[in-house]
Amino acid sequence: MNIIMLGAQGTGKGTVAGIISEKTGIPQISTGDIFRKNISEKTPLGIEADKYISKGNLVPDEITIPMVEDRLTWEDAQAGVILDGFPRNIAQAEKLDEILKAKGKKIDLVINLVTPKEEIIDRMLTRRVCTNQECKTTYNIKLHPPKKEGICDKCGAPLKQREDDSDPEAIKRRLEIYEEKTSPLVEYYKNKGVLRTETVSITVNRMGQDVANDVIKDIKGAQ
Ligand code: ADP
Ligand code: ZN
């Protein structure tokens, strides 16, 4: 089963994808995580990508699309994937359809997470990530803090704030780009009949965990 996580920054795509992946065994492919790993290892890809990411801009398609295309050839991706952070514009979505079609596959489900804007900015500012690249668990110091401050519950590594999350200009820029480039994908996938929109908000007492549990139930029920 091929799943896409859609939704603005801070809606909880990574959290939802992580839970679904853990419970179903479908691997999570996060382009942001791949970029951050390359940045921390100072690979040529990382050095190039960081020029865009640090400013809150999208990494160009010429870099991002081949990276995802390659990841989709891995053995663990053959039975299905959860794409988290890709596609981010129509060109990427069209290319993804092409890549999957050539393998006789398609996108089966797009989970579109929606959160009120004020809540989004707050969530981005209070987000912390595990510095262990093999773990990368995300926390929120207000909504779901780690048991011990600054330390990952799962692996004990220190937590940190992402650089692009600590810069209000970069946050603003990312949300603008989401509106302009990524939000048209909602219509794109609605037209394909695979869109599932879910509100994630404290105002309705529905969090990423709840969405993930419902989706897992449906996936398992359909099998
Ligand atoms: P967020 O959703 O909070 O922006 P991500 O971890 O998904 O965070 O991505 C971090 C950054 O990596 C993005 O701001 C962007 O610069 C880059 N990036 C991630 N995915 C893509 C993509 N599909 N296309 C272009 N750039 C991307
Ligand atoms: Zn960890």
Coordinates of N, CA and C and ligand atoms in Angstrom, one line a residue:
M1 N 0.8 -1.2 0.0 CA 0.0 0.0 0.0 C 0.9 1.2 0.0
N2 N 0.6 2.2 -0.9 CA 1.4 3.4 -1.0 C 0.6 4.6 -0.5
I3 N 1.1 5.2 0.6 CA 0.4 6.3 1.3 C 1.2 7.6 1.2
I4 N 0.5 8.7 1.0 CA 1.2 10.0 1.1 C 0.7 10.7 2.3
M5 N 1.5 11.4 3.0 CA 1.1 12.3 4.1 C 1.2 13.7 3.6
L6 N 0.0 14.4 3.6 CA -0.1 15.7 3.1 C -0.5 16.6 4.3
G7 N -0.2 17.9 4.2 CA -0.6 18.8 5.2 C 0.5 19.8 5.5
A8 N 0.2 20.9 6.1 CA 1.2 22.0 6.3 C 2.2 21.5 7.4
Q9 N 3.2 22.3 7.5 CA 4.2 22.1 8.6 C 3.5 22.1 9.9
G10 N 4.0 21.2 10.8 CA 3.5 21.2 12.2 C 2.1 20.6 12.4
T11 N 1.5 20.0 11.3 CA 0.2 19.3 11.5 C 0.4 17.9 12.1
G12 N 1.6 17.4 12.1 CA 1.9 16.1 12.7 C 2.1 15.0 11.6
K13 N 2.5 15.4 10.4 CA 2.7 14.3 9.4 C 3.7 13.3 9.8
G14 N 4.8 13.7 10.4 CA 5.8 12.8 10.8 C 5.4 11.9 11.9
T15 N 4.7 12.5 12.8 CA 4.1 11.7 14.0 C 3.2 10.6 13.5
V16 N 2.2 11.0 12.7 CA 1.2 10.1 12.2 C 1.9 9.0 11.3
A17 N 2.8 9.4 10.4 CA 3.5 8.4 9.6 C 4.3 7.5 10.4
G18 N 4.9 8.0 11.4 CA 5.8 7.1 12.3 C 4.9 6.0 13.0
I19 N 3.7 6.4 13.5 CA 2.9 5.4 14.2 C 2.4 4.4 13.2
I20 N 1.9 4.9 12.1 CA 1.4 3.9 11.1 C 2.5 2.9 10.6
S21 N 3.7 3.5 10.4 CA 4.8 2.7 10.0 C 5.1 1.6 11.0
E22 N 5.2 2.0 12.3 CA 5.5 1.1 13.3 C 4.5 0.0 13.4
K23 N 3.2 0.3 13.3 CA 2.1 -0.7 13.5 C 1.8 -1.6 12.3
T24 N 2.2 -1.1 11.1 CA 1.9 -1.9 9.9 C 3.2 -2.4 9.2
G25 N 4.3 -1.9 9.6 CA 5.6 -2.4 8.9 C 5.8 -1.7 7.6
I26 N 4.9 -0.8 7.2 CA 5.2 -0.1 5.9 C 6.3 1.0 6.2
P27 N 7.4 1.0 5.4 CA 8.4 1.9 5.8 C 8.0 3.4 5.5
Q28 N 8.5 4.3 6.4 CA 8.2 5.7 6.3 C 9.4 6.3 5.5
I29 N 9.1 7.1 4.5 CA 10.2 7.8 3.8 C 9.9 9.3 3.9
S30 N 10.8 9.9 4.7 CA 10.6 11.3 5.0 C 11.8 12.1 4.3
T31 N 11.4 12.9 3.3 CA 12.4 13.6 2.5 C 13.2 14.6 3.5
G32 N 12.5 15.2 4.4 CA 13.1 16.1 5.3 C 14.2 15.4 6.2
D33 N 13.8 14.2 6.6 CA 14.8 13.4 7.4 C 16.0 13.0 6.6
I34 N 15.7 12.6 5.3 CA 16.9 12.2 4.4 C 17.8 13.4 4.2
F35 N 17.2 14.6 4.0 CA 18.0 15.8 3.8 C 18.8 16.1 5.1
R36 N 18.1 16.1 6.3 CA 18.8 16.4 7.5 C 19.9 15.4 7.8
K37 N 19.7 14.2 7.5 CA 20.8 13.2 7.7 C 22.0 13.5 6.8
N38 N 21.7 13.9 5.6 CA 22.8 14.3 4.7 C 23.5 15.6 5.1
I39 N 22.7 16.5 5.7 CA 23.3 17.7 6.2 C 24.2 17.4 7.4
S40 N 23.8 16.6 8.3 CA 24.6 16.3 9.5 C 25.9 15.6 9.1
E41 N 25.8 14.8 8.0 CA 27.0 14.0 7.5 C 27.8 14.8 6.5
K42 N 27.3 16.0 6.2 CA 28.0 16.9 5.3 C 28.3 16.2 3.9
T43 N 27.4 15.5 3.4 CA 27.5 14.9 2.1 C 27.3 16.0 1.1
P44 N 27.7 15.8 -0.2 CA 27.5 16.8 -1.2 C 26.0 17.1 -1.4
L45 N 25.1 16.1 -1.3 CA 23.7 16.3 -1.3 C 23.3 17.2 -0.2
G46 N 23.8 16.9 1.0 CA 23.4 17.7 2.2 C 23.9 19.1 2.1
I47 N 25.1 19.4 1.7 CA 25.6 20.7 1.6 C 24.8 21.5 0.6
E48 N 24.4 20.9 -0.5 CA 23.6 21.6 -1.5 C 22.2 21.9 -1.0
A49 N 21.6 20.9 -0.4 CA 20.2 21.0 0.1 C 20.1 22.0 1.2
D50 N 21.1 22.1 2.1 CA 21.1 23.1 3.2 C 21.0 24.5 2.8
K51 N 21.5 24.8 1.6 CA 21.4 26.2 1.1 C 19.9 26.6 1.0
Y52 N 19.1 25.7 0.6 CA 17.7 26.0 0.5 C 16.9 25.8 1.8
I53 N 17.2 24.7 2.5 CA 16.4 24.4 3.7 C 16.6 25.4 4.8
S54 N 17.9 25.9 5.0 CA 18.1 26.9 6.0 C 17.3 28.2 5.8
K55 N 17.0 28.5 4.6 CA 16.2 29.7 4.3 C 14.7 29.4 4.3
G56 N 14.3 28.1 4.4 CA 12.9 27.8 4.4 C 12.4 27.6 3.0
N57 N 13.3 27.5 2.0 CA 12.8 27.3 0.6 C 12.8 25.8 0.3
L58 N 12.1 25.4 -0.7 CA 12.1 24.0 -1.2 C 13.4 23.7 -1.8
V59 N 13.9 22.5 -1.7 CA 15.0 22.0 -2.4 C 14.6 21.8 -3.8
P60 N 15.4 22.2 -4.9 CA 14.9 22.0 -6.2 C 14.5 20.6 -6.6
D61 N 13.6 20.5 -7.5 CA 13.1 19.2 -8.0 C 14.2 18.3 -8.6
E62 N 15.2 19.0 -9.2 CA 16.3 18.2 -9.8 C 17.1 17.4 -8.8
I63 N 17.0 17.9 -7.6 CA 17.8 17.2 -6.5 C 16.8 16.2 -5.8
T64 N 15.6 16.7 -5.5 CA 14.7 16.0 -4.7 C 14.1 14.7 -5.4
I65 N 13.7 14.9 -6.6 CA 13.0 13.8 -7.3 C 13.9 12.6 -7.5
P66 N 15.1 12.8 -8.1 CA 16.0 11.6 -8.2 C 16.3 10.9 -6.9
M67 N 16.4 11.7 -5.8 CA 16.6 11.1 -4.5 C 15.5 10.2 -4.1
V68 N 14.3 10.6 -4.3 CA 13.1 9.8 -3.9 C 13.0 8.6 -4.9
E69 N 13.2 8.9 -6.2 CA 13.2 7.8 -7.2 C 14.1 6.7 -6.8
D70 N 15.3 7.1 -6.4 CA 16.3 6.0 -5.9 C 15.8 5.3 -4.7
R71 N 15.3 6.0 -3.7 CA 14.8 5.4 -2.5 C 13.7 4.4 -2.7
L72 N 12.9 4.7 -3.8 CA 11.8 3.8 -4.1 C 12.2 2.5 -4.8
T73 N 13.5 2.4 -5.1 CA 14.0 1.2 -5.7 C 14.5 0.2 -4.7
W74 N 14.6 0.7 -3.4 CA 15.1 -0.2 -2.4 C 14.1 -1.4 -2.1
E75 N 14.7 -2.5 -1.7 CA 13.9 -3.7 -1.5 C 12.7 -3.4 -0.5
D76 N 13.0 -2.7 0.6 CA 11.9 -2.5 1.6 C 10.8 -1.6 1.1
A77 N 10.9 -1.0 0.0 CA 9.9 -0.1 -0.5 C 8.9 -0.8 -1.5
Q78 N 9.2 -2.1 -1.8 CA 8.5 -2.7 -2.9 C 7.0 -3.1 -2.6
A79 N 6.8 -3.4 -1.3 CA 5.4 -3.7 -0.9 C 4.6 -2.5 -0.5
G80 N 5.2 -1.3 -0.5 CA 4.5 -0.1 -0.2 C 5.3 0.8 0.7
V81 N 5.0 2.1 0.7 CA 5.7 3.1 1.4 C 4.7 4.1 2.0
I82 N 5.2 4.9 3.0 CA 4.5 6.0 3.5 C 5.4 7.2 3.2
L83 N 5.0 8.0 2.3 CA 5.8 9.2 1.9 C 5.4 10.4 2.8
D84 N 6.4 10.9 3.4 CA 6.2 12.0 4.4 C 7.0 13.2 3.9
G85 N 6.4 14.2 3.4 CA 7.1 15.4 2.9 C 7.4 15.3 1.4
F86 N 6.9 14.4 0.7 CA 6.9 14.3 -0.8 C 5.7 13.6 -1.3
P87 N 5.1 14.1 -2.3 CA 5.4 15.3 -3.1 C 5.0 16.6 -2.4
R88 N 5.7 17.7 -2.9 CA 5.5 19.0 -2.3 C 5.0 20.0 -3.3
N89 N 4.9 19.5 -4.6 CA 4.4 20.4 -5.6 C 3.8 19.5 -6.7
I90 N 3.1 20.1 -7.7 CA 2.4 19.3 -8.7 C 3.4 18.5 -9.6
A91 N 4.6 19.2 -9.9 CA 5.6 18.5 -10.7 C 6.1 17.2 -10.0
Q92 N 6.3 17.3 -8.7 CA 6.7 16.1 -8.0 C 5.6 15.0 -8.0
A93 N 4.4 15.5 -7.9 CA 3.2 14.5 -7.8 C 3.1 13.8 -9.2
E94 N 3.2 14.5 -10.2 CA 3.1 13.9 -11.6 C 4.2 12.9 -11.8
K95 N 5.4 13.3 -11.4 CA 6.6 12.5 -11.6 C 6.4 11.2 -10.8
L96 N 5.9 11.4 -9.6 CA 5.7 10.2 -8.7 C 4.7 9.2 -9.3
D97 N 3.6 9.8 -9.9 CA 2.6 8.9 -10.6 C 3.3 8.1 -11.7
E98 N 4.2 8.8 -12.4 CA 4.9 8.1 -13.5 C 5.8 7.0 -13.0
I99 N 6.6 7.3 -12.0 CA 7.5 6.3 -11.4 C 6.7 5.1 -10.9
L100 N 5.6 5.3 -10.2 CA 4.8 4.2 -9.7 C 4.2 3.4 -10.8
K101 N 3.7 4.2 -11.8 CA 3.0 3.5 -12.9 C 3.9 2.6 -13.7
A102 N 5.1 3.0 -13.8 CA 6.1 2.2 -14.5 C 6.4 0.8 -13.8
K103 N 6.1 0.8 -12.5 CA 6.2 -0.4 -11.7 C 4.9 -1.1 -11.5
G104 N 3.8 -0.6 -12.2 CA 2.5 -1.2 -12.0 C 1.9 -0.9 -10.7
K105 N 2.3 0.2 -10.1 CA 1.8 0.6 -8.8 C 1.1 2.0 -8.9
K106 N 0.5 2.4 -7.7 CA -0.2 3.7 -7.7 C -0.3 4.2 -6.2
I107 N -0.7 5.4 -6.1 CA -1.0 5.9 -4.7 C -2.3 5.4 -4.3
D108 N -2.4 4.8 -3.1 CA -3.7 4.2 -2.7 C -4.4 5.1 -1.7
L109 N -3.6 5.9 -1.0 CA -4.3 6.8 0.1 C -3.4 8.0 0.3
V110 N -4.1 9.2 0.4 CA -3.4 10.4 0.8 C -4.1 10.9 2.0
I111 N -3.3 11.0 3.1 CA -3.9 11.5 4.4 C -3.5 13.0 4.5
N112 N -4.5 13.8 4.4 CA -4.4 15.3 4.4 C -4.7 15.8 5.8
L113 N -3.7 16.3 6.5 CA -3.9 16.7 7.9 C -4.1 18.3 7.9
V114 N -5.1 18.7 8.6 CA -5.5 20.1 8.7 C -5.5 20.6 10.1
T115 N -4.8 21.7 10.4 CA -4.7 22.2 11.7 C -4.8 23.7 11.6
P116 N -5.6 24.4 12.6 CA -5.7 25.8 12.5 C -4.3 26.5 12.6
K117 N -4.2 27.6 11.8 CA -2.9 28.3 11.6 C -2.2 28.7 12.9
E118 N -2.9 29.3 13.9 CA -2.3 29.7 15.1 C -1.7 28.6 15.8
E119 N -2.4 27.4 15.8 CA -1.9 26.2 16.5 C -0.7 25.7 15.8
I120 N -0.6 25.8 14.5 CA 0.5 25.3 13.7 C 1.8 26.0 14.1
I121 N 1.8 27.4 14.2 CA 3.0 28.1 14.5 C 3.5 27.8 15.9
D122 N 2.5 27.7 16.8 CA 2.8 27.3 18.2 C 3.5 25.9 18.2
R123 N 3.0 25.0 17.4 CA 3.5 23.6 17.4 C 4.9 23.6 16.8
M124 N 5.1 24.4 15.8 CA 6.5 24.4 15.2 C 7.5 25.0 16.2
L125 N 7.1 26.0 17.0 CA 8.0 26.6 17.9 C 8.3 25.6 19.1
T126 N 7.4 24.8 19.4 CA 7.5 23.9 20.6 C 7.9 22.5 20.2
R127 N 8.2 22.3 18.9 CA 8.6 21.0 18.4 C 10.1 20.7 18.8
R128 N 10.4 19.5 19.2 CA 11.8 19.1 19.4 C 12.0 17.7 18.8
V129 N 13.2 17.5 18.2 CA 13.5 16.2 17.6 C 14.7 15.5 18.2
C130 N 14.7 14.2 18.2 CA 15.8 13.4 18.7 C 17.0 13.5 17.8
T131 N 18.1 13.8 18.4 CA 19.3 14.0 17.6 C 19.9 12.7 17.0
N132 N 19.4 11.6 17.6 CA 19.9 10.3 17.1 C 19.3 10.0 15.7
Q133 N 20.1 10.0 14.6 CA 19.6 9.9 13.3 C 18.9 8.6 13.0
E134 N 19.1 7.6 13.8 CA 18.4 6.3 13.6 C 17.1 6.3 14.3
C135 N 16.8 7.3 15.1 CA 15.6 7.4 15.9 C 14.7 8.5 15.4
K136 N 15.2 9.8 15.5 CA 14.5 10.9 15.0 C 13.1 11.2 15.5
T137 N 12.8 10.6 16.6 CA 11.4 10.8 17.2 C 11.1 12.3 17.5
T138 N 9.9 12.7 17.1 CA 9.5 14.1 17.3 C 8.7 14.2 18.6
Y139 N 9.0 15.3 19.4 CA 8.3 15.6 20.6 C 7.7 17.0 20.5
N140 N 6.8 17.3 21.4 CA 6.4 18.7 21.5 C 6.4 19.0 23.0
I141 N 7.1 20.0 23.4 CA 7.3 20.3 24.8 C 6.0 20.7 25.5
K142 N 5.0 21.1 24.8 CA 3.7 21.4 25.4 C 2.8 20.2 25.3
L143 N 2.6 19.6 24.1 CA 1.6 18.6 23.9 C 2.0 17.2 24.2
H144 N 3.2 16.8 23.8 CA 3.6 15.5 24.3 C 5.1 15.5 24.6
P145 N 5.4 16.1 25.8 CA 6.8 16.2 26.2 C 7.5 14.8 26.5
P146 N 8.8 14.8 26.4 CA 9.5 13.5 26.8 C 9.4 13.4 28.3
K147 N 9.5 12.2 28.8 CA 9.4 12.0 30.3 C 10.5 12.8 31.0
K148 N 11.7 12.8 30.5 CA 12.8 13.5 31.1 C 13.1 14.7 30.1
E149 N 13.1 15.9 30.7 CA 13.3 17.1 29.8 C 14.6 17.0 29.0
G150 N 14.4 17.2 27.7 CA 15.6 17.3 26.8 C 16.1 15.9 26.4
I151 N 15.5 14.8 26.8 CA 16.0 13.5 26.5 C 15.0 12.6 25.8
C152 N 15.4 11.9 24.8 CA 14.4 11.1 24.0 C 14.0 9.9 24.9
D153 N 12.7 9.6 25.0 CA 12.2 8.5 25.7 C 12.6 7.2 25.1
K154 N 12.7 7.1 23.8 CA 13.0 5.9 23.1 C 14.4 5.4 23.2
C155 N 15.4 6.4 23.0 CA 16.8 6.0 22.9 C 17.7 6.7 23.8
G156 N 17.2 7.7 24.6 CA 18.1 8.4 25.5 C 19.0 9.5 25.0
A157 N 18.9 9.7 23.6 CA 19.7 10.8 23.0 C 19.1 12.2 23.4
P158 N 20.0 13.2 23.3 CA 19.5 14.5 23.5 C 18.5 15.0 22.4
L159 N 17.5 15.8 22.8 CA 16.6 16.4 21.9 C 17.1 17.8 21.5
K160 N 16.7 18.2 20.3 CA 17.1 19.6 19.9 C 15.9 20.2 19.1
Q161 N 16.0 21.5 19.0 CA 15.1 22.2 18.1 C 15.7 22.3 16.7
R162 N 14.9 22.0 15.7 CA 15.4 22.1 14.3 C 15.7 23.5 14.0
E163 N 16.8 23.8 13.2 CA 17.2 25.1 12.9 C 16.1 25.9 12.2
D164 N 15.5 25.3 11.3 CA 14.4 26.0 10.5 C 13.2 26.2 11.4
D165 N 13.1 25.6 12.5 CA 11.9 25.8 13.4 C 12.2 26.9 14.4
S166 N 13.5 27.3 14.5 CA 13.8 28.4 15.5 C 13.9 29.8 14.8
D167 N 13.7 29.8 13.5 CA 13.8 31.0 12.8 C 12.4 31.5 12.3
P168 N 11.8 32.5 12.9 CA 10.4 32.9 12.5 C 10.3 33.2 11.0
E169 N 11.4 33.8 10.4 CA 11.3 34.1 9.0 C 11.2 32.8 8.2
A170 N 12.0 31.8 8.6 CA 12.0 30.5 7.8 C 10.6 29.8 8.0
I171 N 10.0 30.0 9.2 CA 8.7 29.4 9.4 C 7.7 30.0 8.5
K172 N 7.7 31.3 8.5 CA 6.8 32.1 7.6 C 6.9 31.7 6.2
R173 N 8.1 31.6 5.7 CA 8.4 31.3 4.3 C 7.9 29.9 4.0
R174 N 8.1 28.9 4.9 CA 7.7 27.6 4.7 C 6.2 27.5 4.6
L175 N 5.5 28.2 5.4 CA 4.0 28.2 5.4 C 3.5 28.9 4.1
E176 N 4.2 29.9 3.7 CA 3.8 30.5 2.4 C 3.9 29.6 1.2
I177 N 5.1 28.9 1.2 CA 5.4 28.0 0.1 C 4.4 26.8 0.2
Y178 N 4.0 26.4 1.4 CA 3.0 25.4 1.5 C 1.7 25.8 0.8
E179 N 1.2 27.0 1.1 CA 0.0 27.5 0.5 C 0.1 27.6 -1.0
E180 N 1.2 28.1 -1.5 CA 1.4 28.3 -2.9 C 1.6 27.0 -3.7
K181 N 2.6 26.3 -3.2 CA 3.1 25.1 -4.1 C 2.4 23.8 -3.7
T182 N 2.2 23.6 -2.4 CA 1.8 22.2 -1.9 C 0.3 22.1 -1.8
S183 N -0.4 23.1 -1.4 CA -1.8 22.9 -1.1 C -2.6 22.6 -2.4
P184 N -2.1 22.9 -3.6 CA -2.9 22.5 -4.8 C -2.9 20.9 -4.9
L185 N -2.1 20.2 -4.2 CA -2.1 18.8 -4.2 C -3.4 18.2 -3.6
V186 N -4.0 19.0 -2.7 CA -5.2 18.5 -2.1 C -6.3 18.2 -3.2
E187 N -6.4 19.2 -4.1 CA -7.3 19.1 -5.2 C -6.9 17.9 -6.2
Y188 N -5.6 17.9 -6.4 CA -5.0 16.9 -7.3 C -5.4 15.5 -6.9
Y189 N -5.2 15.2 -5.6 CA -5.5 13.9 -5.1 C -7.0 13.6 -4.8
K190 N -7.8 14.7 -4.6 CA -9.2 14.6 -4.4 C -9.8 14.1 -5.8
N191 N -9.3 14.7 -6.8 CA -9.7 14.3 -8.2 C -9.4 12.8 -8.5
K192 N -8.4 12.3 -7.8 CA -8.1 10.9 -8.1 C -8.8 10.0 -7.1
G193 N -9.6 10.6 -6.2 CA -10.5 9.8 -5.3 C -9.7 9.1 -4.2
V194 N -8.5 9.6 -3.8 CA -7.7 8.9 -2.8 C -7.5 9.8 -1.6
L195 N -8.2 10.9 -1.5 CA -7.9 11.9 -0.4 C -8.7 11.6 0.8
R196 N -8.1 11.6 1.9 CA -8.7 11.4 3.2 C -8.3 12.6 4.1
T197 N -9.2 13.6 4.3 CA -8.8 14.8 5.1 C -9.1 14.5 6.6
E198 N -8.2 14.9 7.5 CA -8.4 14.7 8.9 C -8.0 16.0 9.6
T199 N -8.8 16.4 10.5 CA -8.5 17.6 11.3 C -7.7 17.1 12.5
V200 N -6.5 17.8 12.8 CA -5.7 17.5 14.0 C -5.7 18.8 14.8
S201 N -6.3 18.8 15.9 CA -6.4 20.1 16.7 C -6.8 19.9 18.1
I202 N -6.2 20.7 19.0 CA -6.6 20.6 20.4 C -8.1 21.0 20.5
T203 N -8.5 21.9 19.6 CA -9.9 22.5 19.7 C -10.9 21.4 19.5
V204 N -10.6 20.3 18.8 CA -11.6 19.2 18.7 C -11.1 17.9 19.4
N205 N -10.0 18.1 20.2 CA -9.4 17.1 21.0 C -9.1 15.9 20.1
R206 N -8.5 16.1 19.0 CA -8.1 15.1 18.1 C -6.6 15.3 17.7
M207 N -5.8 14.4 18.1 CA -4.4 14.5 17.8 C -3.9 13.5 16.8
G208 N -2.6 13.6 16.4 CA -2.1 12.7 15.4 C -2.2 11.3 15.8
Q209 N -2.0 11.0 17.0 CA -2.2 9.6 17.5 C -3.6 9.0 17.2
D210 N -4.6 9.9 17.4 CA -6.0 9.4 17.1 C -6.2 9.1 15.6
V211 N -5.6 10.0 14.8 CA -5.8 9.8 13.3 C -5.0 8.6 12.9
A212 N -3.8 8.4 13.4 CA -3.0 7.2 13.1 C -3.8 5.9 13.5
N213 N -4.4 5.9 14.7 CA -5.1 4.7 15.1 C -6.3 4.4 14.2
D214 N -7.0 5.4 13.8 CA -8.2 5.2 12.9 C -7.7 4.7 11.6
V215 N -6.6 5.3 11.0 CA -6.1 4.8 9.7 C -5.7 3.4 9.8
I216 N -4.9 3.0 10.9 CA -4.4 1.7 11.0 C -5.6 0.7 11.1
K217 N -6.6 1.0 11.8 CA -7.8 0.2 11.9 C -8.4 -0.1 10.5
D218 N -8.5 1.0 9.7 CA -9.1 0.8 8.4 C -8.2 0.0 7.5
I219 N -6.9 0.3 7.6 CA -5.9 -0.5 6.7 C -6.0 -2.0 7.1
K220 N -6.0 -2.3 8.4 CA -6.1 -3.7 8.8 C -7.4 -4.3 8.4
G221 N -8.5 -3.5 8.6 CA -9.8 -4.0 8.2 C -9.9 -4.4 6.8
A222 N -9.2 -3.6 5.9 CA -9.3 -3.8 4.5 C -8.5 -5.0 4.0
Q223 N -7.6 -5.5 4.9 CA -6.7 -6.6 4.4 C -7.3 -8.0 4.5
Ligands
ADP1 P1 8.5 20.8 7.3 O1 7.3 20.0 6.9 O2 8.4 21.2 8.8 O3 8.8 21.9 6.4 P2 10.3 18.6 6.5 O4 11.1 17.8 7.4 O5 9.3 17.9 5.7 O6 9.8 19.8 7.4 O7 11.3 19.3 5.4 C1 12.3 20.2 5.8 C2 12.8 21.0 4.6 O8 13.3 20.0 3.6 C3 11.7 21.7 3.9 O9 11.5 23.0 4.4 C4 12.3 21.8 2.5 O10 13.3 22.8 2.4 C5 13.0 20.5 2.3 N1 12.1 19.5 1.7 C6 11.6 18.4 2.3 N2 10.8 17.7 1.4 C7 10.9 18.3 0.2 C8 10.4 18.1 -1.1 N3 9.6 17.1 -1.4 N4 10.7 19.0 -2.1 C9 11.5 20.1 -1.8 N5 12.1 20.3 -0.6 C10 11.8 19.5 0.4
ZN2 ZN 15.6 9.0 20.1

